GROMACS .gro file of N, CA and C in nm:
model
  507
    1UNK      N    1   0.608   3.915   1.198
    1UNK     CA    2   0.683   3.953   1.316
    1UNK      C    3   0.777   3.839   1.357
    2UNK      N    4   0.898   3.853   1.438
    2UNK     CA    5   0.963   3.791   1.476
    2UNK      C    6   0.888   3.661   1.561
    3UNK      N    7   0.832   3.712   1.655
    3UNK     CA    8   0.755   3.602   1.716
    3UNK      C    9   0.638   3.529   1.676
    4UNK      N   10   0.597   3.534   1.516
    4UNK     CA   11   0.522   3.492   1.428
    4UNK      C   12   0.628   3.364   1.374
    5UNK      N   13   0.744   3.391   1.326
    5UNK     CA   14   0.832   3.308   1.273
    5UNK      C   15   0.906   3.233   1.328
    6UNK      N   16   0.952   3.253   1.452
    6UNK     CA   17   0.954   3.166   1.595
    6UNK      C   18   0.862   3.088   1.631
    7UNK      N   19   0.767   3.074   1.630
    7UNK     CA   20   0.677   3.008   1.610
    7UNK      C   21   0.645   2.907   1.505
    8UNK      N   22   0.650   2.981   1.384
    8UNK     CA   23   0.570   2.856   1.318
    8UNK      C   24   0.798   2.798   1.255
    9UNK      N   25   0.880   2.830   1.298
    9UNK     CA   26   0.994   2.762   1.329
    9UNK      C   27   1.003   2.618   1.433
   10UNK      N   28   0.910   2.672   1.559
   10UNK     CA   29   0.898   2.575   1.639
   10UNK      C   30   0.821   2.468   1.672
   11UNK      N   31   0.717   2.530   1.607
   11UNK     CA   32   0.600   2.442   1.550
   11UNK      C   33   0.543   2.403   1.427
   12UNK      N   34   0.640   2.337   1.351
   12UNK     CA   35   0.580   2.372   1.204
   12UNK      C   36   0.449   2.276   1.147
   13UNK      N   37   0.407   2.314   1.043
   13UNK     CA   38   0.272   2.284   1.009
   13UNK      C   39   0.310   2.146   0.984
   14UNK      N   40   0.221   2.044   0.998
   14UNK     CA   41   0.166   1.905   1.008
   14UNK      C   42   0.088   1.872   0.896
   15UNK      N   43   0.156   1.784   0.842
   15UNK     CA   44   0.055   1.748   0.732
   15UNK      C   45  -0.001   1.594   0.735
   16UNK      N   46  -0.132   1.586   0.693
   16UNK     CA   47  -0.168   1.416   0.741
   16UNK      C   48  -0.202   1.338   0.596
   17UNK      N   49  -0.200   1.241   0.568
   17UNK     CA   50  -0.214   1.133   0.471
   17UNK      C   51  -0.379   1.133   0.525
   18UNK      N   52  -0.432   1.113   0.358
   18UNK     CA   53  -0.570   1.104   0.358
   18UNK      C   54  -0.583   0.946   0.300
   19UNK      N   55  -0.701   0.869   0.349
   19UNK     CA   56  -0.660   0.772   0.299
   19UNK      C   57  -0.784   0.737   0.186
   20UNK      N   58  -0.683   0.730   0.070
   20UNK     CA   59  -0.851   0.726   0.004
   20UNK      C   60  -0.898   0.572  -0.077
   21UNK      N   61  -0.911   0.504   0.022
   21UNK     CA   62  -0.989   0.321  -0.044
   21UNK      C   63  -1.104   0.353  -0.127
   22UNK      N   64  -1.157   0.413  -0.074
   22UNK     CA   65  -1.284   0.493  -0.106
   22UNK      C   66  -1.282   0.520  -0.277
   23UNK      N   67  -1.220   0.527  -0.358
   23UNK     CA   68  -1.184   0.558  -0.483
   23UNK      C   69  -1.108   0.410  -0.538
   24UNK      N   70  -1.079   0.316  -0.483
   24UNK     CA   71  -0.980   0.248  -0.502
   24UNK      C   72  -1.032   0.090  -0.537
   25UNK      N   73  -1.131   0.116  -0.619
   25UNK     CA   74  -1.244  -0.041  -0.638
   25UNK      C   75  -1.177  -0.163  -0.593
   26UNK      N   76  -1.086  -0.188  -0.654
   26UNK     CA   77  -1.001  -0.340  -0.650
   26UNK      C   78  -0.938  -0.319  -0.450
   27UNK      N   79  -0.941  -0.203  -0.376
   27UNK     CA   80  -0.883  -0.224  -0.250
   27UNK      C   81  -1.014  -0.283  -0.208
   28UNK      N   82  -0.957  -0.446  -0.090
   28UNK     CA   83  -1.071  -0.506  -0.044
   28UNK      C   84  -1.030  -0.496   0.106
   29UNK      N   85  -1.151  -0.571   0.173
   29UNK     CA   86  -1.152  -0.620   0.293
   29UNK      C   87  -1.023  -0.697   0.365
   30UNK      N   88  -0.943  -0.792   0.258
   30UNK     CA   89  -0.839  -0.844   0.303
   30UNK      C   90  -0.736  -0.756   0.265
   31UNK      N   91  -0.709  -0.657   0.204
   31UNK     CA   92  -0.634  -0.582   0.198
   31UNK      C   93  -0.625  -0.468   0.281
   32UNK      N   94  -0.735  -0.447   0.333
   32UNK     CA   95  -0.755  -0.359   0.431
   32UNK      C   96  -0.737  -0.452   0.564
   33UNK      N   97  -0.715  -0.543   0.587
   33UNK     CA   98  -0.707  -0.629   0.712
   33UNK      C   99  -0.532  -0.617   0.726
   34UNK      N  100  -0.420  -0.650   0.562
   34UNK     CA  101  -0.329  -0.641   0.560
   34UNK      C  102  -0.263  -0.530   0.607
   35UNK      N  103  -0.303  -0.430   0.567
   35UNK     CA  104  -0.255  -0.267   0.602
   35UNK      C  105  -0.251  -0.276   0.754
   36UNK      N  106  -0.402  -0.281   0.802
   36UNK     CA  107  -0.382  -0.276   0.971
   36UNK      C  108  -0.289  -0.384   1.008
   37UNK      N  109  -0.249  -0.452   0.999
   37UNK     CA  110  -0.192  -0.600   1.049
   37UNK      C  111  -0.021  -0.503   1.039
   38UNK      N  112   0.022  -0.440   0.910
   38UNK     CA  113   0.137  -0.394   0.843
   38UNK      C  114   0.230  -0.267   0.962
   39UNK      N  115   0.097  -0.172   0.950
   39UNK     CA  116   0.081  -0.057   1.052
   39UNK      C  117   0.084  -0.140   1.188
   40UNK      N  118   0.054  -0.251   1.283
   40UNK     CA  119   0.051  -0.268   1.375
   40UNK      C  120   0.189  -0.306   1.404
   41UNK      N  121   0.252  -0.403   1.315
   41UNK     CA  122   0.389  -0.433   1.354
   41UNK      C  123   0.482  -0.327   1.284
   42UNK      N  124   0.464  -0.205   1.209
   42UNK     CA  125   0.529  -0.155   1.212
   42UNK      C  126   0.578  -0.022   1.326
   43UNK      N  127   0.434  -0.021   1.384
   43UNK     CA  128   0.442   0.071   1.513
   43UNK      C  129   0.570  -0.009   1.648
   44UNK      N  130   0.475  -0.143   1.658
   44UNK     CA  131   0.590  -0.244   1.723
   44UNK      C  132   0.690  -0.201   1.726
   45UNK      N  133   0.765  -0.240   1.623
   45UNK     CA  134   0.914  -0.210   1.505
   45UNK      C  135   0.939  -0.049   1.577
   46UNK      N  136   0.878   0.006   1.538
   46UNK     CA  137   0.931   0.165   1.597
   46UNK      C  138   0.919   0.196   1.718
   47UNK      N  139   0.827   0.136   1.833
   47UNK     CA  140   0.868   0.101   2.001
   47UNK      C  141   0.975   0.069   2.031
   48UNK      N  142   0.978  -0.090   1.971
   48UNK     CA  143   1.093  -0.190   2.052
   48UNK      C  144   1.225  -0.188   1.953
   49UNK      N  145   1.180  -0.160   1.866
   49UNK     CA  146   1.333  -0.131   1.794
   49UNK      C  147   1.391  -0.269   1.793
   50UNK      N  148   1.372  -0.416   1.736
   50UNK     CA  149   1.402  -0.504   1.818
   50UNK      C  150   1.430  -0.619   1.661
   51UNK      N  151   1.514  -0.733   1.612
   51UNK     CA  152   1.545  -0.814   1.496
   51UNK      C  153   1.347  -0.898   1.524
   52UNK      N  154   1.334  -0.941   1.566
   52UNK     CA  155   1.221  -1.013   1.572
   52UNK      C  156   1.093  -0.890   1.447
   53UNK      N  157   1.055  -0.782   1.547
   53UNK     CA  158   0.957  -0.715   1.483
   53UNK      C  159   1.011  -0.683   1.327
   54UNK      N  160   1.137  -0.654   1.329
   54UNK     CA  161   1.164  -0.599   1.169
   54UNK      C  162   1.194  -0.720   1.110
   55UNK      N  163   1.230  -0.852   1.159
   55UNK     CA  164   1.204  -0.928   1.035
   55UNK      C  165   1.022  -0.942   0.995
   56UNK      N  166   0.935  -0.937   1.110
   56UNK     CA  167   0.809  -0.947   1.076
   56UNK      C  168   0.755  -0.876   1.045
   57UNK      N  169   0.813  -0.710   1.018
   57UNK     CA  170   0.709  -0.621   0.929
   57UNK      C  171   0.789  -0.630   0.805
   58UNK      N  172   0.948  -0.662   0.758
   58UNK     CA  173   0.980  -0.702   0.684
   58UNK      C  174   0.908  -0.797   0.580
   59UNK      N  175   0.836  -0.935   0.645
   59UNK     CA  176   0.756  -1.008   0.583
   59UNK      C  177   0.632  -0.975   0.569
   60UNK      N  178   0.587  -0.873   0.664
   60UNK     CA  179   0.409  -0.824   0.627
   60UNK      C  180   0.402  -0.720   0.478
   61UNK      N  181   0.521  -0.638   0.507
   61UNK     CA  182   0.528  -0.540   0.397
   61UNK      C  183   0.536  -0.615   0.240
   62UNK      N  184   0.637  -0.752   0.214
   62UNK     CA  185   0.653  -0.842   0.101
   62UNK      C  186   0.500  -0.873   0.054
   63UNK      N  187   0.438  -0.960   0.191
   63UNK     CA  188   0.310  -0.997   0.125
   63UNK      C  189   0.195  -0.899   0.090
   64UNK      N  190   0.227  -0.735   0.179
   64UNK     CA  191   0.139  -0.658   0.134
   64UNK      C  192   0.146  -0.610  -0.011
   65UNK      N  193   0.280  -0.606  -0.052
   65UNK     CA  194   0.300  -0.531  -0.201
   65UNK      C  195   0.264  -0.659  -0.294
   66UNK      N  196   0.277  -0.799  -0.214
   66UNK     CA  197   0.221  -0.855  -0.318
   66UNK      C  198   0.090  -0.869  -0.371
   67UNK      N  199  -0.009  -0.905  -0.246
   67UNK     CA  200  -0.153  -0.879  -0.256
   67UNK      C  201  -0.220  -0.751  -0.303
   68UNK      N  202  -0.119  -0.679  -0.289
   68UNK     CA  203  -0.170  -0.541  -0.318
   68UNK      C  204  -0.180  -0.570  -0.495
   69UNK      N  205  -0.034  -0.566  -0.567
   69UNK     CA  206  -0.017  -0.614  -0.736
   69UNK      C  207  -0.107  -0.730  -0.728
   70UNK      N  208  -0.166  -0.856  -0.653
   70UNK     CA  209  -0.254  -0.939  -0.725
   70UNK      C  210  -0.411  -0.887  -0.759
   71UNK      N  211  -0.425  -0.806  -0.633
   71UNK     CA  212  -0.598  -0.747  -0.645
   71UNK      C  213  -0.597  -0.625  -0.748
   72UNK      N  214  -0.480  -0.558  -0.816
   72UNK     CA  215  -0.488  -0.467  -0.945
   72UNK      C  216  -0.497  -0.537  -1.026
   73UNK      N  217  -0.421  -0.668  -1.031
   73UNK     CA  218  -0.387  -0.734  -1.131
   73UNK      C  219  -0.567  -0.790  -1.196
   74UNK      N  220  -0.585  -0.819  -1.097
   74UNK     CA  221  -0.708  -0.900  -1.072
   74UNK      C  222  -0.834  -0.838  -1.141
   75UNK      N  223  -0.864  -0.692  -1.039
   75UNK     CA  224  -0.961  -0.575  -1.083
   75UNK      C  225  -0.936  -0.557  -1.267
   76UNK      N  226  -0.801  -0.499  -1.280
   76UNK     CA  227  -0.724  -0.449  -1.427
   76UNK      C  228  -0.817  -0.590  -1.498
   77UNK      N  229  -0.788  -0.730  -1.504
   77UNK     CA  230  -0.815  -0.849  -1.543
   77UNK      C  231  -0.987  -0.861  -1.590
   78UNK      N  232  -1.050  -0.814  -1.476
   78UNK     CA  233  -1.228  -0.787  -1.459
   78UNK      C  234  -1.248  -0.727  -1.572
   79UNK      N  235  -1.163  -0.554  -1.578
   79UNK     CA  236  -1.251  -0.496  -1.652
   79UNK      C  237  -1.229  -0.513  -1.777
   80UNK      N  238  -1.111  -0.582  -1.827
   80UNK     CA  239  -1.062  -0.592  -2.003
   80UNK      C  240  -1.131  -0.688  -2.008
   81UNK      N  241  -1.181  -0.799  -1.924
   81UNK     CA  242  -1.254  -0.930  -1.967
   81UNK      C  243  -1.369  -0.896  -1.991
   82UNK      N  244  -1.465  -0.837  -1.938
   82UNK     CA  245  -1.577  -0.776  -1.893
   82UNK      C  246  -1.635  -0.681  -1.989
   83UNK      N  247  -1.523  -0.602  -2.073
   83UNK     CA  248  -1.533  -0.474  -2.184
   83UNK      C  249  -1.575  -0.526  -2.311
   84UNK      N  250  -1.635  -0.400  -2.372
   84UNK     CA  251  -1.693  -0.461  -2.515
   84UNK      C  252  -1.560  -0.404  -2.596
   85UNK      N  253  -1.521  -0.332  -2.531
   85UNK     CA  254  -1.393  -0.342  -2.638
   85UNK      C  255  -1.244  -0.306  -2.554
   86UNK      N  256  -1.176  -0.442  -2.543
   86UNK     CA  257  -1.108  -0.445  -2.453
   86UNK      C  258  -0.964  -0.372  -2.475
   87UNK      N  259  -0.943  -0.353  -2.640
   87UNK     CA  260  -0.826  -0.281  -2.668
   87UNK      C  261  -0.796  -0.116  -2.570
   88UNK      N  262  -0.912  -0.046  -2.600
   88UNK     CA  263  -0.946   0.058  -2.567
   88UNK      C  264  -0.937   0.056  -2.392
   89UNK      N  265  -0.949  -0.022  -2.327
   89UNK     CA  266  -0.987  -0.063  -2.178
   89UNK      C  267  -0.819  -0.079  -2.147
   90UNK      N  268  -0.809  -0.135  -2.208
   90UNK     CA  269  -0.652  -0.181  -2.227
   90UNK      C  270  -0.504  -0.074  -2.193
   91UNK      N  271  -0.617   0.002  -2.302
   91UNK     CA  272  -0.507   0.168  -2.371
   91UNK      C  273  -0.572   0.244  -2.186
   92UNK      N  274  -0.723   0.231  -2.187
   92UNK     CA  275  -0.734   0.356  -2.105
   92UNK      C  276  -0.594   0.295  -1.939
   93UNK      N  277  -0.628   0.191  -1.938
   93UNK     CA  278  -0.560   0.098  -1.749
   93UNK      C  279  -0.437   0.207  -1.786
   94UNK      N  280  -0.325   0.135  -1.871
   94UNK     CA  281  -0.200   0.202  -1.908
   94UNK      C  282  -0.182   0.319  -1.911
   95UNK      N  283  -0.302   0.405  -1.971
   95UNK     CA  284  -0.245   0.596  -1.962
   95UNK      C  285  -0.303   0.619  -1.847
   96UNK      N  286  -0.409   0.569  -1.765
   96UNK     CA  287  -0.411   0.621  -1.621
   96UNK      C  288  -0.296   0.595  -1.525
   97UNK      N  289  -0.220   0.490  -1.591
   97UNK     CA  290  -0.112   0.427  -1.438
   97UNK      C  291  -0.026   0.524  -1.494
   98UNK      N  292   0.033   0.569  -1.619
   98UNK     CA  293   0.097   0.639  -1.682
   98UNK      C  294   0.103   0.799  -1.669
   99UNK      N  295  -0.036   0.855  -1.638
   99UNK     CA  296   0.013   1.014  -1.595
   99UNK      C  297  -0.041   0.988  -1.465
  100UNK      N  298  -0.067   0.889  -1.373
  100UNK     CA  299  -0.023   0.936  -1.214
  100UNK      C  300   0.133   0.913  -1.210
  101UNK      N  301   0.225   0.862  -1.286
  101UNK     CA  302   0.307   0.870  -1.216
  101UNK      C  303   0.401   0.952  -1.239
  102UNK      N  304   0.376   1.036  -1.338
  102UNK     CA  305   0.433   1.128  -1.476
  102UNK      C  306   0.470   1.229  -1.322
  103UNK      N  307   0.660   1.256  -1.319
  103UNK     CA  308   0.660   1.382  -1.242
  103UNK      C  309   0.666   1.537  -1.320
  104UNK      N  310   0.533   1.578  -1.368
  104UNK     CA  311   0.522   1.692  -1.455
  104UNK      C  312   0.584   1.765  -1.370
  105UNK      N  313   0.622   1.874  -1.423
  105UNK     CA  314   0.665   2.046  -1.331
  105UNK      C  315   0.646   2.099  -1.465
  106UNK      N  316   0.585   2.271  -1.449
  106UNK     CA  317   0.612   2.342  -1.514
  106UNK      C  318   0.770   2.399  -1.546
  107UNK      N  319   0.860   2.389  -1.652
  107UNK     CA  320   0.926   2.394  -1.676
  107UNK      C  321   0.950   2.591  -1.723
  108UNK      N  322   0.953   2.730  -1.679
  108UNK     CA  323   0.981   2.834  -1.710
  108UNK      C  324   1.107   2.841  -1.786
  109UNK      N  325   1.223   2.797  -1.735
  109UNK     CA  326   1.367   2.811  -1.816
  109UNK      C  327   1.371   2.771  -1.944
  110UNK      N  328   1.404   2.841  -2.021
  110UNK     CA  329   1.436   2.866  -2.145
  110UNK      C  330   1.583   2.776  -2.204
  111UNK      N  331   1.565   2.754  -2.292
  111UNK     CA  332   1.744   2.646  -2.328
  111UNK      C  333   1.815   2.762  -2.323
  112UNK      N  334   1.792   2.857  -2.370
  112UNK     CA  335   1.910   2.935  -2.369
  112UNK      C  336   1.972   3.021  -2.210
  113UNK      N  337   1.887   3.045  -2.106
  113UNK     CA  338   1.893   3.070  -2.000
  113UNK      C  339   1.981   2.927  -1.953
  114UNK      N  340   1.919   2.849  -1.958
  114UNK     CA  341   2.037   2.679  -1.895
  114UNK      C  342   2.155   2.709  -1.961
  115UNK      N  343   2.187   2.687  -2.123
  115UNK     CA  344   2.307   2.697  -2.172
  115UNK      C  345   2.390   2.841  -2.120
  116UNK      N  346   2.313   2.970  -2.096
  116UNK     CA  347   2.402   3.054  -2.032
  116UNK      C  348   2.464   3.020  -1.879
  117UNK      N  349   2.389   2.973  -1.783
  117UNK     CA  350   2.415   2.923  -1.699
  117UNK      C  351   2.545   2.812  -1.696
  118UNK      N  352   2.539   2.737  -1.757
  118UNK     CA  353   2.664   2.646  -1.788
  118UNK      C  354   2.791   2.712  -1.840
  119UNK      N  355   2.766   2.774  -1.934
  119UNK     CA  356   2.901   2.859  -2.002
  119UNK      C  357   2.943   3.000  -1.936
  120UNK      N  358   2.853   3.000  -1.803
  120UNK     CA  359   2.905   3.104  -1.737
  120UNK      C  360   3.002   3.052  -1.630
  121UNK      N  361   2.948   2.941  -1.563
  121UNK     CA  362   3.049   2.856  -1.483
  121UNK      C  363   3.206   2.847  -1.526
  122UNK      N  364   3.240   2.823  -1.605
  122UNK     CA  365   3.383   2.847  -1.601
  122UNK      C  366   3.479   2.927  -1.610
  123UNK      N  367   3.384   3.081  -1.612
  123UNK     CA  368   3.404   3.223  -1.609
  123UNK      C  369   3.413   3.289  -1.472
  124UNK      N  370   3.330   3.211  -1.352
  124UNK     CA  371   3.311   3.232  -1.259
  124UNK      C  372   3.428   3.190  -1.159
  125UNK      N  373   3.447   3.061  -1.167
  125UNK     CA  374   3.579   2.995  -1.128
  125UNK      C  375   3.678   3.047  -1.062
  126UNK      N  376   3.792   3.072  -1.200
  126UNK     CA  377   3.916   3.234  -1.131
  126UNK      C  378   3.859   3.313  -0.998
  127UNK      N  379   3.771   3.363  -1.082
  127UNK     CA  380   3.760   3.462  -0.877
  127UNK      C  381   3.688   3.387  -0.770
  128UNK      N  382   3.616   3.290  -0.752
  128UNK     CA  383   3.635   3.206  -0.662
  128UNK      C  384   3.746   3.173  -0.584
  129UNK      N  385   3.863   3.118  -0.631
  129UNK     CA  386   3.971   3.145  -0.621
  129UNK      C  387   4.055   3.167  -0.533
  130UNK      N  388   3.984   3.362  -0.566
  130UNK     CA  389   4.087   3.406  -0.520
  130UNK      C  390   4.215   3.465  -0.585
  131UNK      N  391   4.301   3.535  -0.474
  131UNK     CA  392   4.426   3.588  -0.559
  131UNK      C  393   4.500   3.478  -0.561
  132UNK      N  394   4.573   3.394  -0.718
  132UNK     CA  395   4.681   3.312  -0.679
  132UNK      C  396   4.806   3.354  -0.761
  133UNK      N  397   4.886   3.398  -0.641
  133UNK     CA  398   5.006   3.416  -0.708
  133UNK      C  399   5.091   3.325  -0.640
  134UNK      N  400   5.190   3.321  -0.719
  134UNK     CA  401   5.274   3.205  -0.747
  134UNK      C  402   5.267   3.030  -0.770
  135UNK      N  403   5.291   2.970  -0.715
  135UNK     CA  404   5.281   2.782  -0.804
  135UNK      C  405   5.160   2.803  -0.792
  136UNK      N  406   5.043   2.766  -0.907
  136UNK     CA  407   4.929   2.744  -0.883
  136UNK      C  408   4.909   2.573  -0.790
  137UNK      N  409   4.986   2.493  -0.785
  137UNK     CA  410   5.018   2.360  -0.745
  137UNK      C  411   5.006   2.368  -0.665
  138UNK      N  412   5.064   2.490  -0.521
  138UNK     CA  413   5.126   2.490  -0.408
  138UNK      C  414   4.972   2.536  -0.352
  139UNK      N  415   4.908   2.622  -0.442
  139UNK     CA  416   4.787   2.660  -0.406
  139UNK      C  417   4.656   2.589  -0.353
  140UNK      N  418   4.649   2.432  -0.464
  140UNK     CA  419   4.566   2.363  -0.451
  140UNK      C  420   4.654   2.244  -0.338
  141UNK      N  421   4.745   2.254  -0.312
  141UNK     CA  422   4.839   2.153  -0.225
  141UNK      C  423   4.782   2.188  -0.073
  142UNK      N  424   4.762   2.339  -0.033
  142UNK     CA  425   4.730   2.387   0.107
  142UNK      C  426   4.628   2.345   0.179
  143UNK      N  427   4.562   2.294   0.054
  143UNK     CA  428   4.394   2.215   0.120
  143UNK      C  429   4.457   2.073   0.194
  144UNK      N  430   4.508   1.999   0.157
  144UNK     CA  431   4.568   1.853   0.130
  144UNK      C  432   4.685   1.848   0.285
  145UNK      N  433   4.614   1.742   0.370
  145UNK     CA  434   4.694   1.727   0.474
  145UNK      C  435   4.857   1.697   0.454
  146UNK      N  436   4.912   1.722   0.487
  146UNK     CA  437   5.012   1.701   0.450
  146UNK      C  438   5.063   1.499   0.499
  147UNK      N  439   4.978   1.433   0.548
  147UNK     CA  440   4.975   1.305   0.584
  147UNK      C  441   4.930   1.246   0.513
  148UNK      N  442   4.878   1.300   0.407
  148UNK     CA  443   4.785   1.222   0.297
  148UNK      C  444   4.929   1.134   0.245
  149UNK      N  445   4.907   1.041   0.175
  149UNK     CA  446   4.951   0.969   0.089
  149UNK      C  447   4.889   0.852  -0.022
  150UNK      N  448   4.926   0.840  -0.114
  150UNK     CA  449   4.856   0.790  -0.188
  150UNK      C  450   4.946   0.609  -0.201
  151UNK      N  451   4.874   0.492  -0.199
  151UNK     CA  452   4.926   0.359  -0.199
  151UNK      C  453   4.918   0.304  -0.333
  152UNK      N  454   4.979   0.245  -0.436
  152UNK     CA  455   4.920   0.145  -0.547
  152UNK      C  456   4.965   0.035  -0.536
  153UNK      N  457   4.901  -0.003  -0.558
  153UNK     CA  458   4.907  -0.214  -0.551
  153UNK      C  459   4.841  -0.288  -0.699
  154UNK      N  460   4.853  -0.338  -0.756
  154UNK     CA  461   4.794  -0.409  -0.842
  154UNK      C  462   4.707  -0.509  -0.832
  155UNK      N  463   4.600  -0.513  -0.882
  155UNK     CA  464   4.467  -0.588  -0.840
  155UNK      C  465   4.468  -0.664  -0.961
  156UNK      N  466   4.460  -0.809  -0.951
  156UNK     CA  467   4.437  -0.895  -1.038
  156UNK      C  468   4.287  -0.913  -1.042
  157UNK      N  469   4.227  -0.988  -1.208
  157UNK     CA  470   4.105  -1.002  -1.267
  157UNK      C  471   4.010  -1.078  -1.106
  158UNK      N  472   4.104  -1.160  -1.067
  158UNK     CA  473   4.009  -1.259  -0.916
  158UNK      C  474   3.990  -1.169  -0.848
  159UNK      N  475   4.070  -1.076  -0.811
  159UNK     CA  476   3.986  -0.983  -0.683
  159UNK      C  477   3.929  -0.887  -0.752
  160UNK      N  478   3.912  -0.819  -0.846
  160UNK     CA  479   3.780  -0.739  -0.923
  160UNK      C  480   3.668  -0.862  -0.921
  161UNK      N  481   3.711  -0.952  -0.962
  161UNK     CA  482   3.545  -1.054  -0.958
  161UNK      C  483   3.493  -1.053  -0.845
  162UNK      N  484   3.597  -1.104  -0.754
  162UNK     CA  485   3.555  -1.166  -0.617
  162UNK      C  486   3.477  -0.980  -0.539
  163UNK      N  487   3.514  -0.873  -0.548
  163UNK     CA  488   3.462  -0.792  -0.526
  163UNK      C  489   3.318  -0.770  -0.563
  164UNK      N  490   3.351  -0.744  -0.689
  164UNK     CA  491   3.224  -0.722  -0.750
  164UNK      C  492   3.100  -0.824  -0.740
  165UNK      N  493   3.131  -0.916  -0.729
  165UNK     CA  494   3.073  -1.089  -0.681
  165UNK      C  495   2.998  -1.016  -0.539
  166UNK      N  496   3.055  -1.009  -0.467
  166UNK     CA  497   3.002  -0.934  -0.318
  166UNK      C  498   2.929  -0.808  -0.317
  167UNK      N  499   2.973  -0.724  -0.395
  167UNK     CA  500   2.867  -0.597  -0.374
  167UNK      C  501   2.731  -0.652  -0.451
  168UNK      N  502   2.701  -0.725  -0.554
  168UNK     CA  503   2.580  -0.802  -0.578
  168UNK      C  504   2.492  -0.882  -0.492
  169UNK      N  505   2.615  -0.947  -0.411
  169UNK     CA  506   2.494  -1.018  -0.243
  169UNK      C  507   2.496  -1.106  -0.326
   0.00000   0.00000   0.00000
């Protein structure tokens, strides 16, 4: 019903993060101290809106991703040292980090359904369109402010460096 969909329009469903340490051997006590510490100034940060808090969840978040990679590093380290056969321990760390991160989808489309799709596109085009009679030029010109103008200048090798130098930081 209308007022079924008005509804869940106005209220839409909520979804919550589960947190699961609980599964997560190598997550410790100080890592769990980091998170709350992370979450506290990042709530801050989203109150006061303010350079102080975001440089400091800025720096909580650095040392969290780092402690976070030292205690895998660490755990990962335990169990190949620890294994009677560490090749295998080795192979298993790598294909577990390897299909969590795998973005599978079932794939239904067919190559030939895609390739029709593509080679239909430029069939489609023309009547998009529209009727164009006369300059096809004048046609695509009507979009185009008539204030537009176009400038050229010649850019020497120093200001491509010196640019490109800057968008790197």
């Amino acid at each position: 019903s209308s007022t079924e969909i008005s509804f869940l329009i106005s209220c839409p469903e909520k979804t919550a993060r589960e947190e699961r340490t609980h599964d997560n051997r190598w997550f410790n006590n100080n890592l769990k101290d980091l998170r709350d510490n992370l979450r506290l100034v990042s709530d801050l940060h989203d109150k006061y809106k303010n350079e102080p808090f975001k440089n400091l969840r800025r720096r909580f978040r650095v040392l969290y991703r780092v402690e976070l990679k030292r205690a895998k590093v660490a755990y990962n380290d335990k169990l190949i040292s620890e294994s009677s056969n560490k090749s295998k321990t080795l192979l298993n760390i790598v294909n577990n980090k390897r299909n969590k991160n795998s973005n599978s989808f079932h794939n239904t489309l067919s190559p030939q359904k895609f390739n029709d799709y593509f080679v239909s596109i430029p069939l489609q085009i023309p009547n998009s369109l529209g009727n164009c009679t006369g300059d096809p030029a004048a046609t695509f010109r009507r979009d185009i402010p008539s204030d537009a103008k176009l400038d050229f200048s010649e850019v020497t090798f120093n200001k491509v460096r010196d640019i490109a130098h800057n968008l790197n930081g």
